[in-house]
JSON list of C-alpha atoms in Angstrom, two decimals:
[
{"chain": "A", "resi": 136, "resn": "UNK", "atom": "CA", "xyz": [9.69, -6.48, -9.48]},
{"chain": "A", "resi": 137, "resn": "UNK", "atom": "CA", "xyz": [6.62, -6.04, -11.58]},
{"chain": "A", "resi": 138, "resn": "UNK", "atom": "CA", "xyz": [3.70, -3.98, -10.48]},
{"chain": "A", "resi": 139, "resn": "UNK", "atom": "CA", "xyz": [0.11, -4.73, -11.34]},
{"chain": "A", "resi": 140, "resn": "UNK", "atom": "CA", "xyz": [-0.38, -0.99, -11.54]},
{"chain": "A", "resi": 141, "resn": "UNK", "atom": "CA", "xyz": [2.23, 1.70, -11.73]},
{"chain": "A", "resi": 142, "resn": "UNK", "atom": "CA", "xyz": [1.57, 5.40, -12.02]},
{"chain": "A", "resi": 143, "resn": "UNK", "atom": "CA", "xyz": [3.81, 8.33, -11.26]},
{"chain": "A", "resi": 144, "resn": "UNK", "atom": "CA", "xyz": [3.33, 11.93, -10.31]},
{"chain": "A", "resi": 145, "resn": "UNK", "atom": "CA", "xyz": [6.87, 12.38, -9.04]},
{"chain": "A", "resi": 146, "resn": "UNK", "atom": "CA", "xyz": [8.76, 15.46, -10.05]},
{"chain": "A", "resi": 147, "resn": "UNK", "atom": "CA", "xyz": [12.33, 14.70, -11.11]},
{"chain": "A", "resi": 148, "resn": "UNK", "atom": "CA", "xyz": [14.66, 14.96, -8.13]},
{"chain": "A", "resi": 149, "resn": "UNK", "atom": "CA", "xyz": [11.88, 15.36, -5.54]},
{"chain": "A", "resi": 150, "resn": "UNK", "atom": "CA", "xyz": [11.78, 12.72, -2.77]},
{"chain": "A", "resi": 151, "resn": "UNK", "atom": "CA", "xyz": [8.75, 10.62, -3.54]},
{"chain": "A", "resi": 152, "resn": "UNK", "atom": "CA", "xyz": [6.40, 8.38, -1.58]},
{"chain": "A", "resi": 153, "resn": "UNK", "atom": "CA", "xyz": [6.32, 4.80, -2.83]},
{"chain": "A", "resi": 154, "resn": "UNK", "atom": "CA", "xyz": [2.69, 3.71, -2.53]},
{"chain": "A", "resi": 155, "resn": "UNK", "atom": "CA", "xyz": [3.08, -0.06, -2.16]},
{"chain": "A", "resi": 156, "resn": "UNK", "atom": "CA", "xyz": [0.09, -2.37, -2.18]},
{"chain": "A", "resi": 157, "resn": "UNK", "atom": "CA", "xyz": [-0.50, -6.07, -2.06]},
{"chain": "A", "resi": 158, "resn": "UNK", "atom": "CA", "xyz": [-3.27, -8.38, -0.98]},
{"chain": "A", "resi": 159, "resn": "UNK", "atom": "CA", "xyz": [-2.74, -11.13, 1.55]},
{"chain": "A", "resi": 160, "resn": "UNK", "atom": "CA", "xyz": [-5.44, -13.66, 0.80]},
{"chain": "A", "resi": 161, "resn": "UNK", "atom": "CA", "xyz": [-3.76, -15.81, -1.85]},
{"chain": "A", "resi": 162, "resn": "UNK", "atom": "CA", "xyz": [-5.34, -19.21, -2.39]},
{"chain": "A", "resi": 163, "resn": "UNK", "atom": "CA", "xyz": [-3.85, -21.26, -5.23]},
{"chain": "A", "resi": 164, "resn": "UNK", "atom": "CA", "xyz": [-7.14, -23.18, -5.42]},
{"chain": "A", "resi": 165, "resn": "UNK", "atom": "CA", "xyz": [-9.22, -20.01, -5.95]},
{"chain": "A", "resi": 166, "resn": "UNK", "atom": "CA", "xyz": [-8.01, -18.07, -9.03]},
{"chain": "A", "resi": 167, "resn": "UNK", "atom": "CA", "xyz": [-11.25, -16.06, -9.30]},
{"chain": "A", "resi": 168, "resn": "UNK", "atom": "CA", "xyz": [-10.99, -14.97, -5.65]},
{"chain": "A", "resi": 169, "resn": "UNK", "atom": "CA", "xyz": [-7.33, -14.07, -6.19]},
{"chain": "A", "resi": 170, "resn": "UNK", "atom": "CA", "xyz": [-8.34, -11.84, -9.13]},
{"chain": "A", "resi": 171, "resn": "UNK", "atom": "CA", "xyz": [-10.99, -10.12, -6.99]},
{"chain": "A", "resi": 172, "resn": "UNK", "atom": "CA", "xyz": [-8.42, -9.46, -4.23]},
{"chain": "A", "resi": 173, "resn": "UNK", "atom": "CA", "xyz": [-5.96, -8.12, -6.83]},
{"chain": "A", "resi": 174, "resn": "UNK", "atom": "CA", "xyz": [-8.63, -5.83, -8.32]},
{"chain": "A", "resi": 175, "resn": "UNK", "atom": "CA", "xyz": [-9.74, -4.61, -4.88]},
{"chain": "A", "resi": 176, "resn": "UNK", "atom": "CA", "xyz": [-6.16, -3.91, -3.75]},
{"chain": "A", "resi": 177, "resn": "UNK", "atom": "CA", "xyz": [-5.31, -2.18, -7.04]},
{"chain": "A", "resi": 178, "resn": "UNK", "atom": "CA", "xyz": [-8.38, 0.07, -6.80]},
{"chain": "A", "resi": 179, "resn": "UNK", "atom": "CA", "xyz": [-7.68, 0.81, -3.11]},
{"chain": "A", "resi": 180, "resn": "UNK", "atom": "CA", "xyz": [-4.03, 1.69, -3.81]},
{"chain": "A", "resi": 181, "resn": "UNK", "atom": "CA", "xyz": [-4.83, 3.97, -6.76]},
{"chain": "A", "resi": 182, "resn": "UNK", "atom": "CA", "xyz": [-7.57, 5.74, -4.80]},
{"chain": "A", "resi": 183, "resn": "UNK", "atom": "CA", "xyz": [-5.21, 6.40, -1.87]},
{"chain": "A", "resi": 184, "resn": "UNK", "atom": "CA", "xyz": [-2.91, 8.08, -4.40]},
{"chain": "A", "resi": 185, "resn": "UNK", "atom": "CA", "xyz": [-5.45, 10.71, -5.47]},
{"chain": "A", "resi": 186, "resn": "UNK", "atom": "CA", "xyz": [-5.46, 12.86, -2.29]},
{"chain": "A", "resi": 187, "resn": "UNK", "atom": "CA", "xyz": [-1.71, 12.42, -1.84]},
{"chain": "A", "resi": 188, "resn": "UNK", "atom": "CA", "xyz": [-1.03, 13.73, -5.34]},
{"chain": "A", "resi": 189, "resn": "UNK", "atom": "CA", "xyz": [-3.59, 16.53, -4.84]},
{"chain": "A", "resi": 190, "resn": "UNK", "atom": "CA", "xyz": [-1.67, 17.55, -1.69]},
{"chain": "A", "resi": 191, "resn": "UNK", "atom": "CA", "xyz": [1.48, 17.90, -3.79]},
{"chain": "A", "resi": 192, "resn": "UNK", "atom": "CA", "xyz": [3.23, 14.71, -2.71]},
{"chain": "A", "resi": 193, "resn": "UNK", "atom": "CA", "xyz": [5.20, 13.01, -5.49]},
{"chain": "A", "resi": 194, "resn": "UNK", "atom": "CA", "xyz": [3.78, 9.47, -5.56]},
{"chain": "A", "resi": 195, "resn": "UNK", "atom": "CA", "xyz": [4.88, 6.24, -7.28]},
{"chain": "A", "resi": 196, "resn": "UNK", "atom": "CA", "xyz": [2.36, 3.36, -7.24]},
{"chain": "A", "resi": 197, "resn": "UNK", "atom": "CA", "xyz": [3.53, -0.24, -7.04]},
{"chain": "A", "resi": 198, "resn": "UNK", "atom": "CA", "xyz": [0.98, -3.02, -6.56]},
{"chain": "A", "resi": 199, "resn": "UNK", "atom": "CA", "xyz": [1.90, -6.69, -6.37]},
{"chain": "A", "resi": 200, "resn": "UNK", "atom": "CA", "xyz": [-0.55, -9.52, -7.01]},
{"chain": "A", "resi": 201, "resn": "UNK", "atom": "CA", "xyz": [-1.67, -11.68, -4.09]},
{"chain": "A", "resi": 202, "resn": "UNK", "atom": "CA", "xyz": [0.30, -14.53, -5.65]},
{"chain": "A", "resi": 203, "resn": "UNK", "atom": "CA", "xyz": [3.59, -12.70, -4.92]},
{"chain": "A", "resi": 204, "resn": "UNK", "atom": "CA", "xyz": [4.16, -14.54, -1.64]},
{"chain": "A", "resi": 205, "resn": "UNK", "atom": "CA", "xyz": [7.98, -14.51, -1.50]},
{"chain": "A", "resi": 206, "resn": "UNK", "atom": "CA", "xyz": [8.32, -11.84, 1.20]},
{"chain": "A", "resi": 207, "resn": "UNK", "atom": "CA", "xyz": [12.14, -11.45, 1.08]},
{"chain": "A", "resi": 208, "resn": "UNK", "atom": "CA", "xyz": [11.99, -11.05, -2.71]},
{"chain": "A", "resi": 209, "resn": "UNK", "atom": "CA", "xyz": [9.10, -8.58, -2.40]},
{"chain": "A", "resi": 210, "resn": "UNK", "atom": "CA", "xyz": [11.04, -6.50, 0.13]},
{"chain": "A", "resi": 211, "resn": "UNK", "atom": "CA", "xyz": [14.18, -6.59, -2.00]},
{"chain": "A", "resi": 212, "resn": "UNK", "atom": "CA", "xyz": [12.21, -5.38, -5.04]},
{"chain": "A", "resi": 213, "resn": "UNK", "atom": "CA", "xyz": [10.45, -2.70, -2.98]},
{"chain": "A", "resi": 214, "resn": "UNK", "atom": "CA", "xyz": [13.76, -1.33, -1.69]},
{"chain": "A", "resi": 215, "resn": "UNK", "atom": "CA", "xyz": [15.30, -1.43, -5.17]},
{"chain": "A", "resi": 216, "resn": "UNK", "atom": "CA", "xyz": [12.35, 0.54, -6.57]},
{"chain": "A", "resi": 217, "resn": "UNK", "atom": "CA", "xyz": [12.50, 3.07, -3.71]},
{"chain": "A", "resi": 218, "resn": "UNK", "atom": "CA", "xyz": [16.21, 3.54, -4.34]},
{"chain": "A", "resi": 219, "resn": "UNK", "atom": "CA", "xyz": [15.80, 3.77, -8.12]},
{"chain": "A", "resi": 220, "resn": "UNK", "atom": "CA", "xyz": [13.04, 6.37, -7.79]},
{"chain": "A", "resi": 221, "resn": "UNK", "atom": "CA", "xyz": [14.51, 8.26, -4.82]},
{"chain": "A", "resi": 222, "resn": "UNK", "atom": "CA", "xyz": [11.53, 7.62, -2.54]},
{"chain": "A", "resi": 223, "resn": "UNK", "atom": "CA", "xyz": [12.20, 8.40, 1.11]},
{"chain": "A", "resi": 224, "resn": "UNK", "atom": "CA", "xyz": [8.93, 6.95, 2.42]},
{"chain": "A", "resi": 225, "resn": "UNK", "atom": "CA", "xyz": [6.83, 3.88, 1.72]},
{"chain": "A", "resi": 226, "resn": "UNK", "atom": "CA", "xyz": [3.11, 4.05, 2.27]},
{"chain": "A", "resi": 227, "resn": "UNK", "atom": "CA", "xyz": [1.83, 0.47, 2.37]},
{"chain": "A", "resi": 228, "resn": "UNK", "atom": "CA", "xyz": [-1.79, -0.09, 1.37]},
{"chain": "A", "resi": 229, "resn": "UNK", "atom": "CA", "xyz": [-3.51, -3.34, 2.28]},
{"chain": "A", "resi": 230, "resn": "UNK", "atom": "CA", "xyz": [-7.09, -4.54, 1.95]},
{"chain": "A", "resi": 231, "resn": "UNK", "atom": "CA", "xyz": [-7.44, -8.09, 3.28]},
{"chain": "A", "resi": 232, "resn": "UNK", "atom": "CA", "xyz": [-9.54, -10.56, 5.23]},
{"chain": "A", "resi": 233, "resn": "UNK", "atom": "CA", "xyz": [-8.50, -11.73, 8.67]},
{"chain": "A", "resi": 234, "resn": "UNK", "atom": "CA", "xyz": [-10.66, -14.83, 8.73]},
{"chain": "A", "resi": 235, "resn": "UNK", "atom": "CA", "xyz": [-9.57, -15.89, 12.24]},
{"chain": "A", "resi": 236, "resn": "UNK", "atom": "CA", "xyz": [-10.84, -12.58, 13.67]},
{"chain": "A", "resi": 237, "resn": "UNK", "atom": "CA", "xyz": [-13.80, -12.34, 11.28]},
{"chain": "A", "resi": 238, "resn": "UNK", "atom": "CA", "xyz": [-12.66, -8.96, 9.92]},
{"chain": "A", "resi": 239, "resn": "UNK", "atom": "CA", "xyz": [-12.15, -7.20, 6.63]},
{"chain": "A", "resi": 240, "resn": "UNK", "atom": "CA", "xyz": [-9.24, -4.82, 7.24]},
{"chain": "A", "resi": 241, "resn": "UNK", "atom": "CA", "xyz": [-8.21, -1.72, 5.29]},
{"chain": "A", "resi": 242, "resn": "UNK", "atom": "CA", "xyz": [-4.84, -0.45, 6.47]},
{"chain": "A", "resi": 243, "resn": "UNK", "atom": "CA", "xyz": [-2.31, 2.23, 5.60]},
{"chain": "A", "resi": 244, "resn": "UNK", "atom": "CA", "xyz": [1.18, 2.28, 7.13]},
{"chain": "A", "resi": 245, "resn": "UNK", "atom": "CA", "xyz": [3.98, 4.73, 6.46]},
{"chain": "A", "resi": 246, "resn": "UNK", "atom": "CA", "xyz": [7.60, 3.67, 6.84]},
{"chain": "A", "resi": 247, "resn": "UNK", "atom": "CA", "xyz": [10.72, 5.79, 6.30]},
{"chain": "A", "resi": 248, "resn": "UNK", "atom": "CA", "xyz": [13.27, 4.46, 3.82]},
{"chain": "A", "resi": 249, "resn": "UNK", "atom": "CA", "xyz": [16.57, 4.78, 5.67]},
{"chain": "A", "resi": 250, "resn": "UNK", "atom": "CA", "xyz": [19.93, 5.15, 4.00]},
{"chain": "A", "resi": 251, "resn": "UNK", "atom": "CA", "xyz": [18.89, 7.16, 0.93]},
{"chain": "A", "resi": 252, "resn": "UNK", "atom": "CA", "xyz": [19.68, 10.69, 2.08]},
{"chain": "A", "resi": 253, "resn": "UNK", "atom": "CA", "xyz": [23.02, 12.00, 3.19]},
{"chain": "A", "resi": 254, "resn": "UNK", "atom": "CA", "xyz": [26.40, 10.26, 3.00]},
{"chain": "A", "resi": 255, "resn": "UNK", "atom": "CA", "xyz": [26.29, 6.51, 2.51]},
{"chain": "A", "resi": 256, "resn": "UNK", "atom": "CA", "xyz": [28.85, 3.92, 3.54]},
{"chain": "A", "resi": 257, "resn": "UNK", "atom": "CA", "xyz": [30.30, 1.90, 0.68]},
{"chain": "A", "resi": 258, "resn": "UNK", "atom": "CA", "xyz": [28.12, -1.11, -0.03]},
{"chain": "A", "resi": 259, "resn": "UNK", "atom": "CA", "xyz": [25.30, 0.06, 2.23]},
{"chain": "A", "resi": 260, "resn": "UNK", "atom": "CA", "xyz": [21.76, -0.62, 1.14]},
{"chain": "A", "resi": 261, "resn": "UNK", "atom": "CA", "xyz": [18.58, 1.25, 2.02]},
{"chain": "A", "resi": 262, "resn": "UNK", "atom": "CA", "xyz": [16.30, -0.33, 4.58]},
{"chain": "A", "resi": 263, "resn": "UNK", "atom": "CA", "xyz": [12.78, 0.15, 5.89]},
{"chain": "A", "resi": 264, "resn": "UNK", "atom": "CA", "xyz": [12.51, 1.91, 9.24]},
{"chain": "A", "resi": 265, "resn": "UNK", "atom": "CA", "xyz": [9.91, 1.57, 11.99]},
{"chain": "A", "resi": 266, "resn": "UNK", "atom": "CA", "xyz": [6.28, 2.40, 11.28]},
{"chain": "A", "resi": 267, "resn": "UNK", "atom": "CA", "xyz": [5.77, 6.16, 11.46]},
{"chain": "A", "resi": 268, "resn": "UNK", "atom": "CA", "xyz": [2.00, 6.26, 10.82]},
{"chain": "A", "resi": 269, "resn": "UNK", "atom": "CA", "xyz": [-0.84, 3.73, 10.86]},
{"chain": "A", "resi": 270, "resn": "UNK", "atom": "CA", "xyz": [-4.47, 4.07, 9.93]},
{"chain": "A", "resi": 271, "resn": "UNK", "atom": "CA", "xyz": [-6.78, 1.06, 10.02]},
{"chain": "A", "resi": 272, "resn": "UNK", "atom": "CA", "xyz": [-10.47, 0.47, 9.46]},
{"chain": "A", "resi": 273, "resn": "UNK", "atom": "CA", "xyz": [-12.13, -2.83, 10.31]},
{"chain": "A", "resi": 274, "resn": "UNK", "atom": "CA", "xyz": [-15.42, -4.27, 9.11]},
{"chain": "A", "resi": 275, "resn": "UNK", "atom": "CA", "xyz": [-17.24, -7.46, 10.04]},
{"chain": "A", "resi": 276, "resn": "UNK", "atom": "CA", "xyz": [-16.27, -10.11, 7.51]},
{"chain": "A", "resi": 277, "resn": "UNK", "atom": "CA", "xyz": [-19.43, -11.35, 5.87]},
{"chain": "A", "resi": 278, "resn": "UNK", "atom": "CA", "xyz": [-20.77, -11.60, 2.32]},
{"chain": "A", "resi": 279, "resn": "UNK", "atom": "CA", "xyz": [-22.87, -8.42, 2.68]},
{"chain": "A", "resi": 280, "resn": "UNK", "atom": "CA", "xyz": [-19.88, -6.31, 3.71]},
{"chain": "A", "resi": 281, "resn": "UNK", "atom": "CA", "xyz": [-17.70, -7.82, 0.98]},
{"chain": "A", "resi": 282, "resn": "UNK", "atom": "CA", "xyz": [-20.30, -6.80, -1.60]},
{"chain": "A", "resi": 283, "resn": "UNK", "atom": "CA", "xyz": [-20.78, -3.29, -0.17]},
{"chain": "A", "resi": 284, "resn": "UNK", "atom": "CA", "xyz": [-17.20, -2.20, 0.50]},
{"chain": "A", "resi": 285, "resn": "UNK", "atom": "CA", "xyz": [-16.06, 0.13, -2.26]},
{"chain": "A", "resi": 286, "resn": "UNK", "atom": "CA", "xyz": [-12.23, -0.02, -2.32]},
{"chain": "A", "resi": 287, "resn": "UNK", "atom": "CA", "xyz": [-11.99, 3.19, -4.38]},
{"chain": "A", "resi": 288, "resn": "UNK", "atom": "CA", "xyz": [-14.16, 5.28, -2.06]},
{"chain": "A", "resi": 289, "resn": "UNK", "atom": "CA", "xyz": [-12.50, 3.78, 1.04]},
{"chain": "A", "resi": 290, "resn": "UNK", "atom": "CA", "xyz": [-9.04, 4.46, -0.41]},
{"chain": "A", "resi": 291, "resn": "UNK", "atom": "CA", "xyz": [-9.84, 8.12, -1.15]},
{"chain": "A", "resi": 292, "resn": "UNK", "atom": "CA", "xyz": [-11.17, 8.72, 2.38]},
{"chain": "A", "resi": 293, "resn": "UNK", "atom": "CA", "xyz": [-8.20, 7.02, 4.02]},
{"chain": "A", "resi": 294, "resn": "UNK", "atom": "CA", "xyz": [-5.81, 8.74, 1.60]},
{"chain": "A", "resi": 295, "resn": "UNK", "atom": "CA", "xyz": [-7.15, 12.16, 2.61]},
{"chain": "A", "resi": 296, "resn": "UNK", "atom": "CA", "xyz": [-6.36, 11.47, 6.25]},
{"chain": "A", "resi": 297, "resn": "UNK", "atom": "CA", "xyz": [-2.93, 10.08, 5.36]},
{"chain": "A", "resi": 298, "resn": "UNK", "atom": "CA", "xyz": [-2.16, 13.11, 3.17]},
{"chain": "A", "resi": 299, "resn": "UNK", "atom": "CA", "xyz": [-2.86, 15.43, 6.10]},
{"chain": "A", "resi": 300, "resn": "UNK", "atom": "CA", "xyz": [-0.50, 13.40, 8.28]},
{"chain": "A", "resi": 301, "resn": "UNK", "atom": "CA", "xyz": [2.24, 13.22, 5.62]},
{"chain": "A", "resi": 302, "resn": "UNK", "atom": "CA", "xyz": [2.14, 16.84, 4.50]},
{"chain": "A", "resi": 303, "resn": "UNK", "atom": "CA", "xyz": [1.44, 18.38, 7.90]},
{"chain": "A", "resi": 304, "resn": "UNK", "atom": "CA", "xyz": [-0.70, 21.42, 8.65]},
{"chain": "A", "resi": 305, "resn": "UNK", "atom": "CA", "xyz": [-0.90, 24.13, 6.05]},
{"chain": "A", "resi": 306, "resn": "UNK", "atom": "CA", "xyz": [-0.58, 27.75, 7.04]}
]
């Protein structure tokens, strides 16, 4: 699995958070639009990372291009990377258009990676658990909003809220 962007702040041996991003608006007829979606999702993913790392969470970024549409292969690669890095949670970042609903959606979802900690049965593989946290912001999908949305600023703001939820209250 190749990532369009990969950065690490994980301390050796510490359970990390795999910050997984990918766009959803692939159009083989629109390579320029695909590049814009890839750039927006990459910027959004990296910006979400900043407050997580500042909160002390070990974070590994992995961003796939919108053209990576083989979902089973993507999931297999995601799980292999989580296992290789020792990440016990996946925080999925997504910035995409829902044309049918007329919305631009920015979403974060946290999933536990099951089967990495504790004793493991021979031949068992890690798997993604049920969603443990969701944060979503929706904007009217029009050209003005598309020009004004700043994926980096939006990612930092949403990442701050996610960091609070992932780290818990500080004493």
